[in-house]
């Protein structure tokens, strides 16, 4: 790298801590460019919008980078384990920091900033975990956590004499009180909620669906289309290789329609009803079961036969089925993500 520049890349998740870390770095006189990595596992609670609003308020440019394809490998084969859901937080942190590190030269920046706070998260923010991320990402002292910097090892900007140790903060633990005060004082706009509520991999239902699919197909066979389908609907298992996914609202119905390729699409032409997908090679009996199950979520009157269209590969079949009762015990038994 040429002459080190007083410039940092700040990873910005849309959360408060990463925005504060970027803000503090800026306040210490560094040029800062924000970086948001879109992994495909955001819950869709406006993270990108939030990052843009935060960057605007801080007066810094921000890069949005789609890393969804590469990130699937992190989710499939984490080296350092998972949290309570399917969240591979340590591998995820390493991946993100490494990605930011890869951009240092192109951006003319000297170090990477994250919003990690010592002791805030049990899996990924205790001291050995923070050290592991610095080591495994290859960034070492060029990875800076300004919010806890006083409590951590020396960093590149300190060695260069650009900042003093006491310029960093000494935040520690799970309390958000000081962060909230700083956000107000520094004019950081609305941020996504703390505690990782924006990561699908933390969600219990999503984790159940993913574990179930790994049992069915094995991790190597999982595709990005598989992961996309896991985002939506209620999931039921009808056989070792057959699932049915039933949309819960208009948005999910639209998403399932878009993902219908290669699956059997069930639709209700005569009554308001969900979009459902039968995933896998369903036999005659499984197809009928799927239609009866999906019909339970339609507006068809109880006990009355209803017409279902089953479409696949340009072929359409018509089935007449009787919807399962709303409290049919099979619903609970077959549900993957209850
Ligand atoms: S909660 Fe999700 S986004 Fe956050 S570190 Fe863990 S895996 Fe990554």
mmCIF file of C-alpha atoms and ligand atoms in Angstrom:
data_model
loop_
_atom_site.group_PDB
_atom_site.id
_atom_site.type_symbol
_atom_site.label_atom_id
_atom_site.label_comp_id
_atom_site.label_asym_id
_atom_site.label_seq_id
_atom_site.Cartn_x
_atom_site.Cartn_y
_atom_site.Cartn_z
ATOM 1 C CA UNK A 1 0.000 0.000 0.000
ATOM 2 C CA UNK A 2 1.197 3.513 -0.799
ATOM 3 C CA UNK A 3 1.422 6.275 1.805
ATOM 4 C CA UNK A 4 -1.165 5.463 4.499
ATOM 5 C CA UNK A 5 -4.174 7.711 4.269
ATOM 6 C CA UNK A 6 -6.230 8.980 7.159
ATOM 7 C CA UNK A 7 -9.214 7.245 5.704
ATOM 8 C CA UNK A 8 -11.361 4.359 6.961
ATOM 9 C CA UNK A 9 -13.962 2.004 5.577
ATOM 10 C CA UNK A 10 -16.790 1.691 8.117
ATOM 11 C CA UNK A 11 -18.937 -1.418 7.935
ATOM 12 C CA UNK A 12 -22.505 -0.238 8.417
ATOM 13 C CA UNK A 13 -25.240 -2.751 9.178
ATOM 14 C CA UNK A 14 -28.082 -0.291 9.673
ATOM 15 C CA UNK A 15 -27.780 -0.768 13.447
ATOM 16 C CA UNK A 16 -26.883 1.912 15.938
ATOM 17 C CA UNK A 17 -23.418 0.726 16.946
ATOM 18 C CA UNK A 18 -21.931 0.649 13.475
ATOM 19 C CA UNK A 19 -23.300 4.126 12.750
ATOM 20 C CA UNK A 20 -21.803 5.435 15.994
ATOM 21 C CA UNK A 21 -18.437 3.867 15.192
ATOM 22 C CA UNK A 22 -18.441 5.572 11.798
ATOM 23 C CA UNK A 23 -19.515 8.852 13.401
ATOM 24 C CA UNK A 24 -16.773 8.737 16.027
ATOM 25 C CA UNK A 25 -14.128 7.963 13.415
ATOM 26 C CA UNK A 26 -15.307 10.938 11.424
ATOM 27 C CA UNK A 27 -15.305 13.156 14.493
ATOM 28 C CA UNK A 28 -11.681 12.170 15.086
ATOM 29 C CA UNK A 29 -10.798 13.754 11.768
ATOM 30 C CA UNK A 30 -10.716 10.738 9.470
ATOM 31 C CA UNK A 31 -12.278 10.521 6.057
ATOM 32 C CA UNK A 32 -14.826 7.708 6.211
ATOM 33 C CA UNK A 33 -16.603 5.715 3.555
ATOM 34 C CA UNK A 34 -19.483 3.477 4.678
ATOM 35 C CA UNK A 35 -19.875 -0.063 3.387
ATOM 36 C CA UNK A 36 -23.060 -2.116 3.610
ATOM 37 C CA UNK A 37 -22.917 -5.754 2.558
ATOM 38 C CA UNK A 38 -26.202 -7.241 1.368
ATOM 39 C CA UNK A 39 -26.052 -10.922 2.326
ATOM 40 C CA UNK A 40 -29.571 -11.918 1.336
ATOM 41 C CA UNK A 41 -30.420 -12.779 4.941
ATOM 42 C CA UNK A 42 -31.786 -9.410 6.044
ATOM 43 C CA UNK A 43 -35.351 -9.664 7.261
ATOM 44 C CA UNK A 44 -36.228 -6.730 5.040
ATOM 45 C CA UNK A 45 -36.851 -4.220 7.822
ATOM 46 C CA UNK A 46 -35.375 -1.375 5.846
ATOM 47 C CA UNK A 47 -31.695 -1.889 6.525
ATOM 48 C CA UNK A 48 -30.467 -0.398 3.287
ATOM 49 C CA UNK A 49 -32.729 2.611 3.725
ATOM 50 C CA UNK A 50 -31.450 3.077 7.253
ATOM 51 C CA UNK A 51 -27.818 2.846 6.177
ATOM 52 C CA UNK A 52 -28.422 5.473 3.504
ATOM 53 C CA UNK A 53 -30.143 7.780 5.987
ATOM 54 C CA UNK A 54 -27.318 7.339 8.491
ATOM 55 C CA UNK A 55 -24.642 7.981 5.867
ATOM 56 C CA UNK A 56 -26.467 11.101 4.757
ATOM 57 C CA UNK A 57 -26.684 12.378 8.330
ATOM 58 C CA UNK A 58 -22.969 11.681 8.851
ATOM 59 C CA UNK A 59 -22.052 13.297 5.561
ATOM 60 C CA UNK A 60 -20.191 10.258 4.284
ATOM 61 C CA UNK A 61 -20.496 8.300 1.038
ATOM 62 C CA UNK A 62 -21.668 4.736 1.290
ATOM 63 C CA UNK A 63 -21.151 1.686 -0.893
ATOM 64 C CA UNK A 64 -23.776 -1.068 -1.097
ATOM 65 C CA UNK A 65 -22.309 -4.394 -2.127
ATOM 66 C CA UNK A 66 -24.264 -7.526 -3.034
ATOM 67 C CA UNK A 67 -22.372 -10.482 -1.540
ATOM 68 C CA UNK A 68 -25.310 -12.910 -1.427
ATOM 69 C CA UNK A 69 -23.732 -15.572 -3.609
ATOM 70 C CA UNK A 70 -20.449 -15.748 -1.684
ATOM 71 C CA UNK A 71 -22.186 -15.460 1.660
ATOM 72 C CA UNK A 72 -24.076 -18.714 1.092
ATOM 73 C CA UNK A 73 -20.823 -20.590 1.676
ATOM 74 C CA UNK A 74 -20.508 -18.926 5.078
ATOM 75 C CA UNK A 75 -24.001 -20.039 5.998
ATOM 76 C CA UNK A 76 -23.516 -23.564 4.704
ATOM 77 C CA UNK A 77 -20.169 -24.336 6.266
ATOM 78 C CA UNK A 78 -19.280 -22.132 9.208
ATOM 79 C CA UNK A 79 -15.887 -22.987 10.706
ATOM 80 C CA UNK A 80 -16.631 -21.508 14.097
ATOM 81 C CA UNK A 81 -20.105 -22.842 14.789
ATOM 82 C CA UNK A 82 -23.542 -21.298 15.032
ATOM 83 C CA UNK A 83 -25.536 -19.458 17.661
ATOM 84 C CA UNK A 84 -28.963 -20.481 18.891
ATOM 85 C CA UNK A 85 -30.496 -20.183 15.447
ATOM 86 C CA UNK A 86 -28.538 -20.941 12.297
ATOM 87 C CA UNK A 87 -26.483 -17.782 12.719
ATOM 88 C CA UNK A 88 -22.781 -18.298 12.028
ATOM 89 C CA UNK A 89 -21.885 -15.001 13.707
ATOM 90 C CA UNK A 90 -18.129 -15.470 13.965
ATOM 91 C CA UNK A 91 -17.727 -16.611 10.381
ATOM 92 C CA UNK A 92 -20.081 -13.842 9.320
ATOM 93 C CA UNK A 93 -17.978 -11.190 11.066
ATOM 94 C CA UNK A 94 -14.796 -12.603 9.591
ATOM 95 C CA UNK A 95 -16.340 -12.633 6.110
ATOM 96 C CA UNK A 96 -17.567 -9.043 6.362
ATOM 97 C CA UNK A 97 -14.336 -7.658 7.757
ATOM 98 C CA UNK A 98 -12.336 -9.527 5.130
ATOM 99 C CA UNK A 99 -14.589 -8.135 2.407
ATOM 100 C CA UNK A 100 -14.078 -4.600 3.707
ATOM 101 C CA UNK A 101 -10.336 -5.271 3.896
ATOM 102 C CA UNK A 102 -10.294 -6.260 0.238
ATOM 103 C CA UNK A 103 -11.564 -2.779 -0.633
ATOM 104 C CA UNK A 104 -8.997 -0.840 1.398
ATOM 105 C CA UNK A 105 -6.561 -0.317 -1.413
ATOM 106 C CA UNK A 106 -9.186 0.557 -4.023
ATOM 107 C CA UNK A 107 -10.704 3.108 -1.632
ATOM 108 C CA UNK A 108 -7.319 4.500 -0.608
ATOM 109 C CA UNK A 109 -8.212 3.701 3.009
ATOM 110 C CA UNK A 110 -5.918 2.420 5.770
ATOM 111 C CA UNK A 111 -8.199 0.618 8.172
ATOM 112 C CA UNK A 112 -11.643 -0.881 8.706
ATOM 113 C CA UNK A 113 -14.050 0.250 11.397
ATOM 114 C CA UNK A 114 -16.840 -1.827 12.938
ATOM 115 C CA UNK A 115 -19.389 -1.125 15.644
ATOM 116 C CA UNK A 116 -18.511 -4.134 17.766
ATOM 117 C CA UNK A 117 -18.729 -3.571 21.504
ATOM 118 C CA UNK A 118 -16.785 -5.715 23.931
ATOM 119 C CA UNK A 119 -19.079 -8.096 25.808
ATOM 120 C CA UNK A 120 -22.248 -7.099 23.989
ATOM 121 C CA UNK A 121 -23.024 -10.405 22.284
ATOM 122 C CA UNK A 122 -22.222 -13.733 23.860
ATOM 123 C CA UNK A 123 -21.053 -15.476 20.714
ATOM 124 C CA UNK A 124 -19.195 -12.896 18.706
ATOM 125 C CA UNK A 125 -18.174 -9.981 20.903
ATOM 126 C CA UNK A 126 -16.217 -11.366 23.840
ATOM 127 C CA UNK A 127 -12.476 -10.623 23.796
ATOM 128 C CA UNK A 128 -11.230 -13.906 22.275
ATOM 129 C CA UNK A 129 -13.918 -13.617 19.556
ATOM 130 C CA UNK A 130 -12.905 -10.062 18.683
ATOM 131 C CA UNK A 131 -9.272 -11.175 18.502
ATOM 132 C CA UNK A 132 -10.220 -14.155 16.372
ATOM 133 C CA UNK A 133 -12.050 -11.946 13.855
ATOM 134 C CA UNK A 134 -9.058 -9.602 13.626
ATOM 135 C CA UNK A 135 -6.721 -12.542 13.071
ATOM 136 C CA UNK A 136 -8.834 -14.643 10.698
ATOM 137 C CA UNK A 137 -9.869 -11.688 8.562
ATOM 138 C CA UNK A 138 -6.182 -10.947 8.002
ATOM 139 C CA UNK A 139 -6.627 -7.332 9.117
ATOM 140 C CA UNK A 140 -5.051 -7.505 12.581
ATOM 141 C CA UNK A 141 -4.398 -3.992 13.890
ATOM 142 C CA UNK A 142 -6.098 -2.488 10.822
ATOM 143 C CA UNK A 143 -9.437 -3.612 12.246
ATOM 144 C CA UNK A 144 -10.618 -0.903 14.631
ATOM 145 C CA UNK A 145 -13.549 -1.017 17.049
ATOM 146 C CA UNK A 146 -13.793 2.622 18.121
ATOM 147 C CA UNK A 147 -16.621 2.047 20.614
ATOM 148 C CA UNK A 148 -14.466 -0.230 22.780
ATOM 149 C CA UNK A 149 -11.047 0.843 21.491
ATOM 150 C CA UNK A 150 -9.688 1.865 24.882
ATOM 151 C CA UNK A 151 -10.275 -1.653 26.180
ATOM 152 C CA UNK A 152 -8.724 -3.492 23.232
ATOM 153 C CA UNK A 153 -5.262 -3.922 21.765
ATOM 154 C CA UNK A 154 -3.374 -1.131 19.959
ATOM 155 C CA UNK A 155 -4.516 -0.270 16.454
ATOM 156 C CA UNK A 156 -2.937 1.010 13.270
ATOM 157 C CA UNK A 157 -4.231 4.609 13.633
ATOM 158 C CA UNK A 158 -2.694 4.763 17.112
ATOM 159 C CA UNK A 159 0.636 3.438 15.895
ATOM 160 C CA UNK A 160 0.639 6.076 13.169
ATOM 161 C CA UNK A 161 0.071 8.760 15.808
ATOM 162 C CA UNK A 162 -3.244 9.791 14.226
ATOM 163 C CA UNK A 163 -5.201 9.241 17.438
ATOM 164 C CA UNK A 164 -4.496 8.677 21.093
ATOM 165 C CA UNK A 165 -5.772 5.632 22.905
ATOM 166 C CA UNK A 166 -8.116 7.766 24.996
ATOM 167 C CA UNK A 167 -9.789 9.132 21.852
ATOM 168 C CA UNK A 168 -11.616 5.828 21.490
ATOM 169 C CA UNK A 169 -14.570 4.985 23.723
ATOM 170 C CA UNK A 170 -14.644 2.342 26.447
ATOM 171 C CA UNK A 171 -18.138 0.900 25.905
ATOM 172 C CA UNK A 172 -18.615 -2.568 27.264
ATOM 173 C CA UNK A 173 -21.526 -4.922 27.906
ATOM 174 C CA UNK A 174 -25.116 -5.172 26.802
ATOM 175 C CA UNK A 175 -26.528 -1.860 27.985
ATOM 176 C CA UNK A 176 -27.414 0.550 25.188
ATOM 177 C CA UNK A 177 -27.828 3.598 27.366
ATOM 178 C CA UNK A 178 -24.633 5.409 26.330
ATOM 179 C CA UNK A 179 -25.203 4.529 22.689
ATOM 180 C CA UNK A 180 -28.682 6.075 22.812
ATOM 181 C CA UNK A 181 -27.292 9.244 24.395
ATOM 182 C CA UNK A 182 -24.571 9.469 21.777
ATOM 183 C CA UNK A 183 -27.057 8.865 18.950
ATOM 184 C CA UNK A 184 -29.102 11.798 20.175
ATOM 185 C CA UNK A 185 -26.083 14.025 20.733
ATOM 186 C CA UNK A 186 -24.595 13.238 17.328
ATOM 187 C CA UNK A 187 -27.865 13.326 15.378
ATOM 188 C CA UNK A 188 -27.852 9.713 14.182
ATOM 189 C CA UNK A 189 -31.266 9.010 12.638
ATOM 190 C CA UNK A 190 -33.602 6.055 13.182
ATOM 191 C CA UNK A 191 -31.730 2.798 13.306
ATOM 192 C CA UNK A 192 -32.809 -0.831 13.086
ATOM 193 C CA UNK A 193 -33.483 -2.452 16.455
ATOM 194 C CA UNK A 194 -30.588 -3.828 18.531
ATOM 195 C CA UNK A 195 -30.164 -7.538 19.203
ATOM 196 C CA UNK A 196 -29.853 -8.717 15.610
ATOM 197 C CA UNK A 197 -33.630 -8.641 14.910
ATOM 198 C CA UNK A 198 -32.833 -8.005 11.274
ATOM 199 C CA UNK A 199 -31.050 -11.286 10.548
ATOM 200 C CA UNK A 200 -33.128 -14.180 9.263
ATOM 201 C CA UNK A 201 -30.557 -16.654 10.505
ATOM 202 C CA UNK A 202 -31.417 -15.705 14.069
ATOM 203 C CA UNK A 203 -35.117 -16.431 13.640
ATOM 204 C CA UNK A 204 -36.379 -19.625 15.191
ATOM 205 C CA UNK A 205 -38.814 -20.488 12.405
ATOM 206 C CA UNK A 206 -36.273 -19.846 9.677
ATOM 207 C CA UNK A 207 -33.690 -21.963 11.494
ATOM 208 C CA UNK A 208 -36.160 -24.849 11.695
ATOM 209 C CA UNK A 209 -36.858 -24.680 7.977
ATOM 210 C CA UNK A 210 -33.173 -24.564 7.131
ATOM 211 C CA UNK A 211 -32.292 -27.475 9.434
ATOM 212 C CA UNK A 212 -35.123 -29.497 7.940
ATOM 213 C CA UNK A 213 -33.927 -28.819 4.406
ATOM 214 C CA UNK A 214 -30.355 -29.740 5.297
ATOM 215 C CA UNK A 215 -31.682 -33.057 6.625
ATOM 216 C CA UNK A 216 -33.488 -33.603 3.329
ATOM 217 C CA UNK A 217 -30.881 -32.546 0.797
ATOM 218 C CA UNK A 218 -27.590 -32.251 2.612
ATOM 219 C CA UNK A 219 -25.782 -28.960 2.820
ATOM 220 C CA UNK A 220 -23.834 -29.366 -0.433
ATOM 221 C CA UNK A 221 -26.978 -29.546 -2.559
ATOM 222 C CA UNK A 222 -28.571 -26.348 -1.209
ATOM 223 C CA UNK A 223 -29.043 -23.691 -3.868
ATOM 224 C CA UNK A 224 -29.767 -20.001 -3.669
ATOM 225 C CA UNK A 225 -33.309 -20.769 -4.843
ATOM 226 C CA UNK A 226 -33.690 -23.083 -1.827
ATOM 227 C CA UNK A 227 -32.624 -20.296 0.485
ATOM 228 C CA UNK A 228 -34.962 -17.853 -1.234
ATOM 229 C CA UNK A 229 -37.941 -20.156 -0.737
ATOM 230 C CA UNK A 230 -37.139 -20.588 2.948
ATOM 231 C CA UNK A 231 -37.938 -16.911 3.484
ATOM 232 C CA UNK A 232 -41.647 -17.164 2.766
ATOM 233 C CA UNK A 233 -44.797 -18.913 3.917
ATOM 234 C CA UNK A 234 -45.729 -21.706 6.279
ATOM 235 C CA UNK A 235 -43.706 -24.840 5.573
ATOM 236 C CA UNK A 236 -45.045 -28.376 5.904
ATOM 237 C CA UNK A 237 -43.336 -31.691 5.229
ATOM 238 C CA UNK A 238 -45.491 -34.242 3.428
ATOM 239 C CA UNK A 239 -42.809 -36.839 2.732
ATOM 240 C CA UNK A 240 -39.037 -37.305 2.894
ATOM 241 C CA UNK A 241 -38.650 -35.385 -0.372
ATOM 242 C CA UNK A 242 -41.860 -33.368 -0.533
ATOM 243 C CA UNK A 243 -42.766 -30.081 1.150
ATOM 244 C CA UNK A 244 -45.631 -27.677 0.721
ATOM 245 C CA UNK A 245 -45.201 -23.946 1.276
ATOM 246 C CA UNK A 246 -48.334 -21.843 1.820
ATOM 247 C CA UNK A 247 -48.311 -18.042 1.517
ATOM 248 C CA UNK A 248 -49.520 -16.055 4.514
ATOM 249 C CA UNK A 249 -50.349 -12.741 2.869
ATOM 250 C CA UNK A 250 -50.368 -10.942 -0.454
ATOM 251 C CA UNK A 251 -46.652 -10.225 -0.387
ATOM 252 C CA UNK A 252 -45.755 -13.835 0.307
ATOM 253 C CA UNK A 253 -48.186 -15.017 -2.350
ATOM 254 C CA UNK A 254 -46.464 -12.772 -4.872
ATOM 255 C CA UNK A 255 -43.038 -14.022 -3.769
ATOM 256 C CA UNK A 256 -44.128 -17.663 -4.072
ATOM 257 C CA UNK A 257 -45.509 -16.997 -7.535
ATOM 258 C CA UNK A 258 -42.151 -15.591 -8.543
ATOM 259 C CA UNK A 259 -40.374 -18.659 -7.137
ATOM 260 C CA UNK A 260 -42.759 -21.221 -8.628
ATOM 261 C CA UNK A 261 -40.441 -22.410 -11.422
ATOM 262 C CA UNK A 262 -39.679 -26.132 -11.112
ATOM 263 C CA UNK A 263 -42.369 -26.635 -8.446
ATOM 264 C CA UNK A 264 -46.092 -27.378 -8.558
ATOM 265 C CA UNK A 265 -48.130 -24.226 -8.066
ATOM 266 C CA UNK A 266 -51.523 -24.601 -6.357
ATOM 267 C CA UNK A 267 -54.102 -21.883 -6.875
ATOM 268 C CA UNK A 268 -57.776 -21.377 -6.022
ATOM 269 C CA UNK A 269 -59.683 -19.978 -9.018
ATOM 270 C CA UNK A 270 -63.122 -19.797 -7.336
ATOM 271 C CA UNK A 271 -62.450 -18.489 -3.813
ATOM 272 C CA UNK A 272 -59.882 -16.170 -2.231
ATOM 273 C CA UNK A 273 -57.012 -18.384 -1.155
ATOM 274 C CA UNK A 274 -53.281 -18.573 -0.725
ATOM 275 C CA UNK A 275 -50.650 -19.378 -3.288
ATOM 276 C CA UNK A 276 -49.029 -22.692 -2.379
ATOM 277 C CA UNK A 277 -46.039 -24.498 -3.815
ATOM 278 C CA UNK A 278 -45.502 -28.225 -3.714
ATOM 279 C CA UNK A 279 -41.731 -28.674 -3.664
ATOM 280 C CA UNK A 280 -40.312 -32.031 -4.757
ATOM 281 C CA UNK A 281 -41.702 -34.888 -6.814
ATOM 282 C CA UNK A 282 -45.114 -35.375 -5.209
ATOM 283 C CA UNK A 283 -47.064 -38.531 -5.970
ATOM 284 C CA UNK A 284 -50.819 -38.485 -6.517
ATOM 285 C CA UNK A 285 -51.613 -38.862 -2.842
ATOM 286 C CA UNK A 286 -49.148 -36.190 -1.731
ATOM 287 C CA UNK A 287 -50.474 -33.738 -4.305
ATOM 288 C CA UNK A 288 -54.016 -34.258 -3.031
ATOM 289 C CA UNK A 289 -52.888 -33.874 0.588
ATOM 290 C CA UNK A 290 -51.075 -30.654 -0.334
ATOM 291 C CA UNK A 291 -54.208 -29.291 -2.012
ATOM 292 C CA UNK A 292 -56.419 -30.181 0.980
ATOM 293 C CA UNK A 293 -53.922 -28.643 3.356
ATOM 294 C CA UNK A 294 -53.583 -25.436 1.309
ATOM 295 C CA UNK A 295 -57.389 -25.243 0.992
ATOM 296 C CA UNK A 296 -57.593 -24.982 4.784
ATOM 297 C CA UNK A 297 -56.089 -21.495 4.389
ATOM 298 C CA UNK A 298 -58.569 -20.482 1.674
ATOM 299 C CA UNK A 299 -62.005 -18.927 2.185
ATOM 300 C CA UNK A 300 -63.729 -22.097 0.964
ATOM 301 C CA UNK A 301 -66.679 -22.974 3.255
ATOM 302 C CA UNK A 302 -65.869 -25.744 5.743
ATOM 303 C CA UNK A 303 -66.670 -29.212 4.479
ATOM 304 C CA UNK A 304 -67.481 -28.099 0.913
ATOM 305 C CA UNK A 305 -65.351 -29.297 -2.015
ATOM 306 C CA UNK A 306 -63.261 -26.611 -3.633
ATOM 307 C CA UNK A 307 -61.520 -26.478 -6.994
ATOM 308 C CA UNK A 308 -57.726 -26.292 -7.023
ATOM 309 C CA UNK A 309 -55.545 -25.797 -10.083
ATOM 310 C CA UNK A 310 -52.188 -27.561 -9.976
ATOM 311 C CA UNK A 311 -49.730 -26.101 -12.494
ATOM 312 C CA UNK A 312 -46.303 -27.349 -13.357
ATOM 313 C CA UNK A 313 -44.083 -27.038 -16.442
ATOM 314 C CA UNK A 314 -46.893 -25.429 -18.435
ATOM 315 C CA UNK A 315 -49.384 -28.207 -17.625
ATOM 316 C CA UNK A 316 -52.497 -27.559 -15.539
ATOM 317 C CA UNK A 317 -54.547 -30.125 -13.669
ATOM 318 C CA UNK A 318 -57.826 -29.599 -11.896
ATOM 319 C CA UNK A 319 -58.469 -31.177 -8.501
ATOM 320 C CA UNK A 320 -61.561 -31.084 -6.306
ATOM 321 C CA UNK A 321 -60.664 -31.382 -2.629
ATOM 322 C CA UNK A 322 -62.279 -30.884 0.758
ATOM 323 C CA UNK A 323 -60.296 -28.439 2.928
ATOM 324 C CA UNK A 324 -58.905 -29.782 6.177
ATOM 325 C CA UNK A 325 -60.636 -28.376 9.269
ATOM 326 C CA UNK A 326 -58.914 -25.337 10.761
ATOM 327 C CA UNK A 327 -57.809 -27.297 13.835
ATOM 328 C CA UNK A 328 -56.845 -30.507 12.023
ATOM 329 C CA UNK A 329 -54.046 -32.101 14.127
ATOM 330 C CA UNK A 330 -52.137 -32.966 10.949
ATOM 331 C CA UNK A 331 -51.417 -29.273 10.453
ATOM 332 C CA UNK A 332 -49.387 -29.192 13.642
ATOM 333 C CA UNK A 333 -47.762 -32.543 13.042
ATOM 334 C CA UNK A 334 -46.593 -31.721 9.512
ATOM 335 C CA UNK A 335 -45.584 -28.107 10.159
ATOM 336 C CA UNK A 336 -41.833 -27.705 9.926
ATOM 337 C CA UNK A 337 -41.531 -24.224 11.406
ATOM 338 C CA UNK A 338 -44.108 -24.106 14.193
HETATM 339 S S1 LIG B 1 -26.720 -11.961 13.567
HETATM 340 FE FE1 LIG B 1 -26.637 -12.508 11.375
HETATM 341 S S2 LIG B 1 -25.769 -10.679 10.383
HETATM 342 FE FE2 LIG B 1 -25.318 -10.496 12.576
HETATM 343 S S3 LIG B 1 -23.270 -11.405 12.843
HETATM 344 FE FE3 LIG B 1 -24.763 -13.035 13.231
HETATM 345 S S4 LIG B 1 -25.038 -14.068 11.265
HETATM 346 FE FE4 LIG B 1 -24.060 -12.081 10.837
#
